[in-house]
CSV table of C-alpha atoms in Angstrom, one decimal:
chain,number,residue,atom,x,y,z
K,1,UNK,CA,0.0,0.0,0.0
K,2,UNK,CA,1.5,3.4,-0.8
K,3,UNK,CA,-0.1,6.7,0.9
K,4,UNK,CA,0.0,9.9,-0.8
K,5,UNK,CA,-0.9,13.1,1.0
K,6,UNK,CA,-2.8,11.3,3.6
K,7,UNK,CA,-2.3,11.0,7.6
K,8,UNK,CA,-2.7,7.7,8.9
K,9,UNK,CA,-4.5,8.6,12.5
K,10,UNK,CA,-6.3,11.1,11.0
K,11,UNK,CA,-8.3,9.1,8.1
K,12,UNK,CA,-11.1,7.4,10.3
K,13,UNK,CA,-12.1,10.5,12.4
K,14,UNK,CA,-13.0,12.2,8.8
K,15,UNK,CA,-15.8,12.6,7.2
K,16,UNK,CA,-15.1,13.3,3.6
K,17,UNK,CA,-17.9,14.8,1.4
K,18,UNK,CA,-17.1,12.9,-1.2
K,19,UNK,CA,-15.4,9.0,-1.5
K,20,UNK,CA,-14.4,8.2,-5.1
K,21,UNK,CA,-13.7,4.0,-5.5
K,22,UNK,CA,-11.3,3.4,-8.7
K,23,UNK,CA,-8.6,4.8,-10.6
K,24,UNK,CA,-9.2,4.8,-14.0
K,25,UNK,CA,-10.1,8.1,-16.0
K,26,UNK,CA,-13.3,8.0,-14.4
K,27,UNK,CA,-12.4,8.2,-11.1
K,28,UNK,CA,-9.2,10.8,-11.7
K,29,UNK,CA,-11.7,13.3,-13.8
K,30,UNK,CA,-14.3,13.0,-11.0
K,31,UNK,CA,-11.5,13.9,-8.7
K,32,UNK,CA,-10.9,17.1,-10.6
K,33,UNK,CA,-14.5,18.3,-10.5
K,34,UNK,CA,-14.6,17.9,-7.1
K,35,UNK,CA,-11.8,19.0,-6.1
K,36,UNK,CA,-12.3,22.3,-8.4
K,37,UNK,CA,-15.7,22.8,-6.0
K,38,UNK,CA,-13.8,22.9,-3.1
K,39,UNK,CA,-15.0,19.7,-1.6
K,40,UNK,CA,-13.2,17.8,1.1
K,41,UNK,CA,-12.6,14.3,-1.0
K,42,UNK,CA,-10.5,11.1,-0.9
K,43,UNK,CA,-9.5,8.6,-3.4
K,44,UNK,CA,-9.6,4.9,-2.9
K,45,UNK,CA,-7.9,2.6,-5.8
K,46,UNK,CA,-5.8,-0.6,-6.1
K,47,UNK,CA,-4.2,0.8,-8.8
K,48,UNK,CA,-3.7,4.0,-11.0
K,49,UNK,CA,-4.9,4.0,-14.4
K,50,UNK,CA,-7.3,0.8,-15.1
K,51,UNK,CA,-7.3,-0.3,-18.7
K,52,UNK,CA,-5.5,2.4,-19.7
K,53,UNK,CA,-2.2,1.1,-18.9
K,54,UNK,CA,-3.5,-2.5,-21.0
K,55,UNK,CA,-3.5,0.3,-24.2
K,56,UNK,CA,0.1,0.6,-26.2
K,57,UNK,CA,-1.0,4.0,-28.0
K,58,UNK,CA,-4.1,5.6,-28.3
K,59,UNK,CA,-5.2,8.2,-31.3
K,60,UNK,CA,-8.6,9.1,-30.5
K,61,UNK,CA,-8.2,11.2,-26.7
K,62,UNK,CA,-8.5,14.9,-28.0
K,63,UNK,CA,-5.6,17.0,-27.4
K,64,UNK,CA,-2.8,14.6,-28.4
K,65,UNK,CA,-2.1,13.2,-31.7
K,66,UNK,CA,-0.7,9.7,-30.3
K,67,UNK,CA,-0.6,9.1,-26.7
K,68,UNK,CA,1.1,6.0,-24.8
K,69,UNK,CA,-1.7,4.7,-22.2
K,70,UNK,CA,0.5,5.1,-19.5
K,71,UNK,CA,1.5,8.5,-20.5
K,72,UNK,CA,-2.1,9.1,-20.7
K,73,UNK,CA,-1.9,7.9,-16.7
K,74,UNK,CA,0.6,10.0,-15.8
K,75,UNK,CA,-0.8,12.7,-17.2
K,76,UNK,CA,-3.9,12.1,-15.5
K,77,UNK,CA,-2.6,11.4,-12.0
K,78,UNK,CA,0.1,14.5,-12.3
K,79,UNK,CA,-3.6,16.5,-12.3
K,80,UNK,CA,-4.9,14.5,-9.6
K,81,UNK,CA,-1.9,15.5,-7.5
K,82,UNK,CA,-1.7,19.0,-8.4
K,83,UNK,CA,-4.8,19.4,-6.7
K,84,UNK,CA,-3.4,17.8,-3.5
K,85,UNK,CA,-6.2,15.2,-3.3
K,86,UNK,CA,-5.6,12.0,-1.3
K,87,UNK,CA,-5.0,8.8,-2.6
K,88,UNK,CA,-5.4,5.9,-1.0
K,89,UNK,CA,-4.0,2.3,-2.3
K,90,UNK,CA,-5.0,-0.5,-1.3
K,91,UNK,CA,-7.8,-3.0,-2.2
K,92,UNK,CA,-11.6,-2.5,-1.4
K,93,UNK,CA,-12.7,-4.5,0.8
K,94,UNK,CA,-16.3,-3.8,1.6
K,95,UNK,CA,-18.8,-0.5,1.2
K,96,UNK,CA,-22.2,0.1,3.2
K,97,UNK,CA,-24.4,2.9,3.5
K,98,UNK,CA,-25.7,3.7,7.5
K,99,UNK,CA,-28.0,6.5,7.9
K,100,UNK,CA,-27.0,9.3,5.9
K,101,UNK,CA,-22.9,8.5,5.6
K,102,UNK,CA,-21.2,5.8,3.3
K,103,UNK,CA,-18.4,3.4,4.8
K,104,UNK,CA,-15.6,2.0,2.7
K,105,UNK,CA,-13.4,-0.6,4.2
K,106,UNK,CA,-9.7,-1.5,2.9
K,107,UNK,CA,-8.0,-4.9,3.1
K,108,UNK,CA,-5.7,-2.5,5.7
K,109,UNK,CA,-8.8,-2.2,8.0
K,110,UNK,CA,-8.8,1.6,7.3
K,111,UNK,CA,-12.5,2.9,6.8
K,112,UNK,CA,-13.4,6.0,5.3
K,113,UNK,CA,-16.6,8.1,6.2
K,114,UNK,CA,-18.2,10.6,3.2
K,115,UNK,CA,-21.6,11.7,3.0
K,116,UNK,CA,-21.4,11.1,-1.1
K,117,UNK,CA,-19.7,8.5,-3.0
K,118,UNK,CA,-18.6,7.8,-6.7
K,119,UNK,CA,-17.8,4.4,-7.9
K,120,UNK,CA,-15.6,4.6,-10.8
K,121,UNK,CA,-13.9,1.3,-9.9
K,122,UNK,CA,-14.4,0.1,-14.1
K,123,UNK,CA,-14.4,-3.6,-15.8
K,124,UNK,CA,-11.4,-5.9,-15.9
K,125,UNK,CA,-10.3,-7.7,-19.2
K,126,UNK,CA,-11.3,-11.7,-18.9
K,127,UNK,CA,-8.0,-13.5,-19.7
K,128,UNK,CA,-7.1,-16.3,-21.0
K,129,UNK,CA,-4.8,-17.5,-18.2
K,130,UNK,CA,-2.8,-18.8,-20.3
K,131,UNK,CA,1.4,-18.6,-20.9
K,132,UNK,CA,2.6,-15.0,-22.3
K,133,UNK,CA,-0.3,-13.6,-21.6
K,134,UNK,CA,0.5,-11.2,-18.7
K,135,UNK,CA,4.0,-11.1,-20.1
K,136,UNK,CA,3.7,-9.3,-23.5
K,137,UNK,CA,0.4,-7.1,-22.9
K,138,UNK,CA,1.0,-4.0,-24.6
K,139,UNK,CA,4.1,-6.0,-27.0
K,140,UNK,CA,1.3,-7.6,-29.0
K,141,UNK,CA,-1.4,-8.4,-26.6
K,142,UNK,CA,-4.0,-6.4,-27.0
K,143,UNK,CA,-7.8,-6.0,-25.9
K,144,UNK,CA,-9.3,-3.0,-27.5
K,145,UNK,CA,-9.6,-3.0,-31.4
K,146,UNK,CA,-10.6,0.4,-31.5
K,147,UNK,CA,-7.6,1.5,-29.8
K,148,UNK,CA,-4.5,-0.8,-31.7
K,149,UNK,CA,-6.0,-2.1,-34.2
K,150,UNK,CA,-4.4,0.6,-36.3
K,151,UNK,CA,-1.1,0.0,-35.3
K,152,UNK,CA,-1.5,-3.9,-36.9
K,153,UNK,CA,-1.2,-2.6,-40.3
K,154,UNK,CA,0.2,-5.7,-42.8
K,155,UNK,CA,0.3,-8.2,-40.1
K,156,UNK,CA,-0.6,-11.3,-39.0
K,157,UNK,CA,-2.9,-10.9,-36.2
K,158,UNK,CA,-4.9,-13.6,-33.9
K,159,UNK,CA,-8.5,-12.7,-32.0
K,160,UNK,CA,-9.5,-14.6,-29.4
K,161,UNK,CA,-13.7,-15.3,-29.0
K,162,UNK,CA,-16.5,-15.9,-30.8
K,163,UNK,CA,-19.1,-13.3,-30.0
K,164,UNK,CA,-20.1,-10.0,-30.7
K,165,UNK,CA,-17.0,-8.3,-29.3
K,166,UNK,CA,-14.4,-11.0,-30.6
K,167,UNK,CA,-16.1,-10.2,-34.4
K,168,UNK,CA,-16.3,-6.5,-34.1
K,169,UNK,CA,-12.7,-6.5,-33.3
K,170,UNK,CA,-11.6,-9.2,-36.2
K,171,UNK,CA,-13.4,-6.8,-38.8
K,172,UNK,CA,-11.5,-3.7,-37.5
K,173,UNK,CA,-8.4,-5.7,-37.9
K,174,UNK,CA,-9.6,-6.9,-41.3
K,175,UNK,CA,-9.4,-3.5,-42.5
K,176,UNK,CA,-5.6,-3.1,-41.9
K,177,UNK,CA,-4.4,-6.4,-41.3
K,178,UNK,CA,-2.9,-8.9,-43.8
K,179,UNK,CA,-4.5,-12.0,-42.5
K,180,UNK,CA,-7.0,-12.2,-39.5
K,181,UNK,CA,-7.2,-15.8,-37.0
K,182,UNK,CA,-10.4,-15.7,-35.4
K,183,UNK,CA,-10.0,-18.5,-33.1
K,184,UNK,CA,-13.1,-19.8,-31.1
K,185,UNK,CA,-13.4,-21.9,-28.2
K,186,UNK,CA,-16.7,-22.9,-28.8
K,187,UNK,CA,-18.3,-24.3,-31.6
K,188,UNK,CA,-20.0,-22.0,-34.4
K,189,UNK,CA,-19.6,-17.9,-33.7
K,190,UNK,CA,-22.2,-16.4,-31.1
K,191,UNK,CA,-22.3,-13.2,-32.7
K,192,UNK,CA,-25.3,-11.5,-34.1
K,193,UNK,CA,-26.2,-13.1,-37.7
K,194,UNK,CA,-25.8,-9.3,-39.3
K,195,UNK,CA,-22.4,-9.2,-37.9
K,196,UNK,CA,-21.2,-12.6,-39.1
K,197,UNK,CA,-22.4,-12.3,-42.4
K,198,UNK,CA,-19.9,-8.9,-42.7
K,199,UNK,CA,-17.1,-11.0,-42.3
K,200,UNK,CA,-18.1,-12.9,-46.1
K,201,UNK,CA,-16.4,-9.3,-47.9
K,202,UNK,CA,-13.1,-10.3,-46.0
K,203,UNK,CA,-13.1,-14.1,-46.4
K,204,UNK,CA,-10.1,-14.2,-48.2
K,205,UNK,CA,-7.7,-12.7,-45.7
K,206,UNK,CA,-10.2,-14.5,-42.4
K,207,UNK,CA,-9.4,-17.9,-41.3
K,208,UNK,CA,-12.0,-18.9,-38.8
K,209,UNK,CA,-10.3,-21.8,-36.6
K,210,UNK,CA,-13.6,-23.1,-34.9
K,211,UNK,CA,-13.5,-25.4,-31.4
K,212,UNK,CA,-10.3,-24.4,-30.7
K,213,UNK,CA,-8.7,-23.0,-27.7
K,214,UNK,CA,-5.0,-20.9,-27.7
K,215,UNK,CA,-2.2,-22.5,-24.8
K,216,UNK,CA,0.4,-20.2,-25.3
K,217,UNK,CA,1.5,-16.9,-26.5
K,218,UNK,CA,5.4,-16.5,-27.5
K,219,UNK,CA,7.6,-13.7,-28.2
K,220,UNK,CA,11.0,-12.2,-27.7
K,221,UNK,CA,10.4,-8.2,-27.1
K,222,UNK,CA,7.0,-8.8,-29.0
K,223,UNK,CA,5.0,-11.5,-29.7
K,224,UNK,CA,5.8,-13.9,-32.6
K,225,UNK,CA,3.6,-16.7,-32.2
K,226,UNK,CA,0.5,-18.1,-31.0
K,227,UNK,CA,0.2,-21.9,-30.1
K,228,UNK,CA,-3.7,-23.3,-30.8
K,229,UNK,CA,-5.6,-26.3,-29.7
K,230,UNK,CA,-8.1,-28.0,-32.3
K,231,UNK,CA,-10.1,-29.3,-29.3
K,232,UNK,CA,-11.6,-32.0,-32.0
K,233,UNK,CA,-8.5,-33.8,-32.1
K,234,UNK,CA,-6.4,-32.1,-29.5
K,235,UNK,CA,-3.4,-31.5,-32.5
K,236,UNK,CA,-1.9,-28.4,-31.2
K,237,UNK,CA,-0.5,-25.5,-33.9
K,238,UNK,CA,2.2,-22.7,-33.9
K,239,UNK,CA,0.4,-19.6,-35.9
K,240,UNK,CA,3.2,-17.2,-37.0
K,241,UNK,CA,1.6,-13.5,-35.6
K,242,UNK,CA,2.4,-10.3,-34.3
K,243,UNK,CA,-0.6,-9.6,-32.1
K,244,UNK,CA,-3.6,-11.4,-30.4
K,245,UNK,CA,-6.8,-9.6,-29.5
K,246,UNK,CA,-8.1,-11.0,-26.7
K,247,UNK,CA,-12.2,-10.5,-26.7
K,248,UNK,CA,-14.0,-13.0,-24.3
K,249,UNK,CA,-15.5,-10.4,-22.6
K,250,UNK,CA,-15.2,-7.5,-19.3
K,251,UNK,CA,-16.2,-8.4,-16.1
K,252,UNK,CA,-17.6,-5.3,-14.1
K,253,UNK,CA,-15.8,-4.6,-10.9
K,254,UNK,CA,-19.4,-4.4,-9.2
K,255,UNK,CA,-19.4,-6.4,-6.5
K,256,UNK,CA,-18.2,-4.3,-3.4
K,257,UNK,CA,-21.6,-2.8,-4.5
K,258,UNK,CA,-23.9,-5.8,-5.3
K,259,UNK,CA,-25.7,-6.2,-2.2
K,260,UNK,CA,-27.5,-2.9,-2.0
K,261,UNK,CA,-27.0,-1.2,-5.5
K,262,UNK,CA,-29.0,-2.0,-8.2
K,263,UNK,CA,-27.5,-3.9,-11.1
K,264,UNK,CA,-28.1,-4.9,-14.7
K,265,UNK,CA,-28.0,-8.6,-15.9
K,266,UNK,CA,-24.3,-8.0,-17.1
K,267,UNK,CA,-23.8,-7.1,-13.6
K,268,UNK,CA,-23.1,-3.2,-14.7
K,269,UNK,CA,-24.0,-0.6,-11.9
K,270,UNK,CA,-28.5,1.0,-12.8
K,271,UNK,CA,-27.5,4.8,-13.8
K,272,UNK,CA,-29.4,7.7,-15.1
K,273,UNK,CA,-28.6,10.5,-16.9
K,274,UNK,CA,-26.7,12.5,-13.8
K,275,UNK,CA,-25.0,9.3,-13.0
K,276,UNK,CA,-27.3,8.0,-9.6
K,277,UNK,CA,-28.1,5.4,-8.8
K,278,UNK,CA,-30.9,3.5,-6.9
K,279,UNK,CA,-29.0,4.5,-3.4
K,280,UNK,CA,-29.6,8.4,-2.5
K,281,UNK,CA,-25.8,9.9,-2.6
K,282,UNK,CA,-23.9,7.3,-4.3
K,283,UNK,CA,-22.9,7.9,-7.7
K,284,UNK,CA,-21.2,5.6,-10.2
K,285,UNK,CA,-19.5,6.2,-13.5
K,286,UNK,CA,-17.6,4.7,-16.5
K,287,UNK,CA,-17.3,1.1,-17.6
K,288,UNK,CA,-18.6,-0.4,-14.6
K,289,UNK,CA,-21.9,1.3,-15.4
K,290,UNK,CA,-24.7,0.8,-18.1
K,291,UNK,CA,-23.5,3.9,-20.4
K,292,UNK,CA,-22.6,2.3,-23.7
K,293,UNK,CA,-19.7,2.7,-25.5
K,294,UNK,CA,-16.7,1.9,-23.2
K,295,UNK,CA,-14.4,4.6,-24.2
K,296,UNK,CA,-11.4,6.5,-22.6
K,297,UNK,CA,-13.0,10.4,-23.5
K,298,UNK,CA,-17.0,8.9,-22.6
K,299,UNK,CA,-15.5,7.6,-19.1
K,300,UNK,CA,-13.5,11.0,-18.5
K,301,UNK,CA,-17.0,12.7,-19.0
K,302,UNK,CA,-19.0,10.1,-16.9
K,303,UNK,CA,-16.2,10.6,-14.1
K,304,UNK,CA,-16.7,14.8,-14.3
K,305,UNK,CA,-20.9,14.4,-15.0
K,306,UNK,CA,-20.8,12.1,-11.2
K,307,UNK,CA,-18.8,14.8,-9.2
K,308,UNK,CA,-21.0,17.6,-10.7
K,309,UNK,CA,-24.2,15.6,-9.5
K,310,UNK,CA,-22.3,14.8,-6.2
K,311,UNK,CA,-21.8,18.7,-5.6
K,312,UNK,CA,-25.5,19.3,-6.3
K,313,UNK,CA,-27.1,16.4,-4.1
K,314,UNK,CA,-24.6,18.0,-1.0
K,315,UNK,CA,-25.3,21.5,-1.8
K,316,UNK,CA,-29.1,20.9,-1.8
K,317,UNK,CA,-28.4,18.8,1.3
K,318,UNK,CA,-27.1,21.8,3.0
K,319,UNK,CA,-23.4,20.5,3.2
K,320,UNK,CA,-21.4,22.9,1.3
């Protein structure tokens, strides 16, 4: 756990007006806001950044032409300080609501009081848990089309799925690529019929490696190859590639919430236009709500739209 501008015997006699949970863009732009109207506000994360740091360059964040995601952290956290807000981190452990003030618990025992709170906390990539994997994510693994798939131009590129996601991203690719793997684990695509049948224009740089699963991901400084399963006959193949989109799916990071917030059946956080939800004073933005579009720029205005409805619930609460 590191602690930045924050005393440790002074946290739990507190009571913030506003506890923000995650640390993704979300979270660092709902910061801002608040911090901008003056309220007293802490910052709980297990890490800085979210799925930003799982991006190797992004082109479509206004203001900068090309943008490493971890710059893109930096920059966002160099804000975040320059405000002086507390940050906390450490992992969440649990979250109630008693009377009128909201308790957040961290694995260090250390509980926060506020009398609003934000949950920005995002969606986590489902994995593959398989070799290489961890090791070469941003050095060929990859799990946003929309932010590499540009950068794939002329290659040999894998995608791992077989539903919506896994075929939106293998016709990005298909656009730039020289020859798309779509390798699914389970037999026959589950993506929408309109969606499959746009793959026919590309058929001749698609190969579609049904009831297969992927073992292992090799590389030196990149990734080189991909090693796949035919789960029909268990022979196992090298595929020569520079990349592998991995689209099986996000998993909300919802659950230090579940018992008492209202949830979709994707497990997203209920929000409405001002970013509330079924729990007066608690607020959630970004990817771990229902907003569509999971996007850098739409969870930066999500994160700023929360604190903005957070300073109006208090000030019509009489609190600042």
């Amino acid at each position: 756990m590191e602690l930045i501008n924050l005393e440790d015997d002074s946290v739990e006699k507190k009571t913030y007006d506003l506890l923000i949970l995650g640390g993704g863009a979300s979270a660092m732009t709902a910061a801002i806001y608040a911090a901008r109207k003056m309220l007293k506000i802490a910052l709980m994360t297990k890490d800085i950044g979210g799925q930003i740091t799982y991006t190797s360059e992004i082109e479509n964040y206004p203001g900068f032409q090309a943008i490493t995601g971890n710059e893109l952290t930096d920059k966002f956290q160099a804000q975040v300080k320059a405000f002086d807000i507390p940050i906390w981190l450490d992992n969440i452990s649990k979250v109630r609501k008693e009377e009128d003030l909201f308790y957040v618990e961290t694995e260090s025992e250390t509980v926060f009081k506020g009398r609003t709170l934000i949950v920005a906390t995002g969606k986590r990539y489902r994995s593959l848990n398989v070799p290489g994997e961890k090791e070469f994510v941003g050095r060929g693994v990859a799990y946003c089309s929309t932010c590499d798939a540009p950068f794939y131009r002329n290659r040999n590129v894998v995608v791992a799925g077989g539903g919506n996601s896994a075929v939106t991203a293998a016709l990005d690719l298909l656009k730039v690529a020289k020859h798309v793997y779509l390798v699914n684990y389970s037999k026959g695509l589950q993506a929408d019929p309109i969606m499959i049948s746009s793959l026919e224009k590309f058929k001749d740089k698609l190969t579609l490696l049904d009831e297969s699963a992927i073992t292992k991901i090799e590389g030196d400084k990149f990734v080189t190859g991909i090693y796949i399963k035919d789960r029909k006959d268990n022979k196992e193949r090298i595929i020569e590639a520079e990349g592998i989109f991995i689209e099986i799916g996000l998993i909300p990071n919802s659950e230090i919430v579940k018992d008492f917030v209202e949830l979709n059946k994707n497990n997203e956080i209920v929000v409405d236009y001002k970013c509330s939800t079924n729990i007066l004073g608690l607020f959630a933005a970004g990817d771990v709500t229902t907003v569509p579009h999971k996007q850098i720029i739409i969870a930066a205005g999500e994160g700023a739209k929360a604190a903005l409805s957070a300073y109006e619930y208090l000030s019509k609460q009489g609190y600042v």
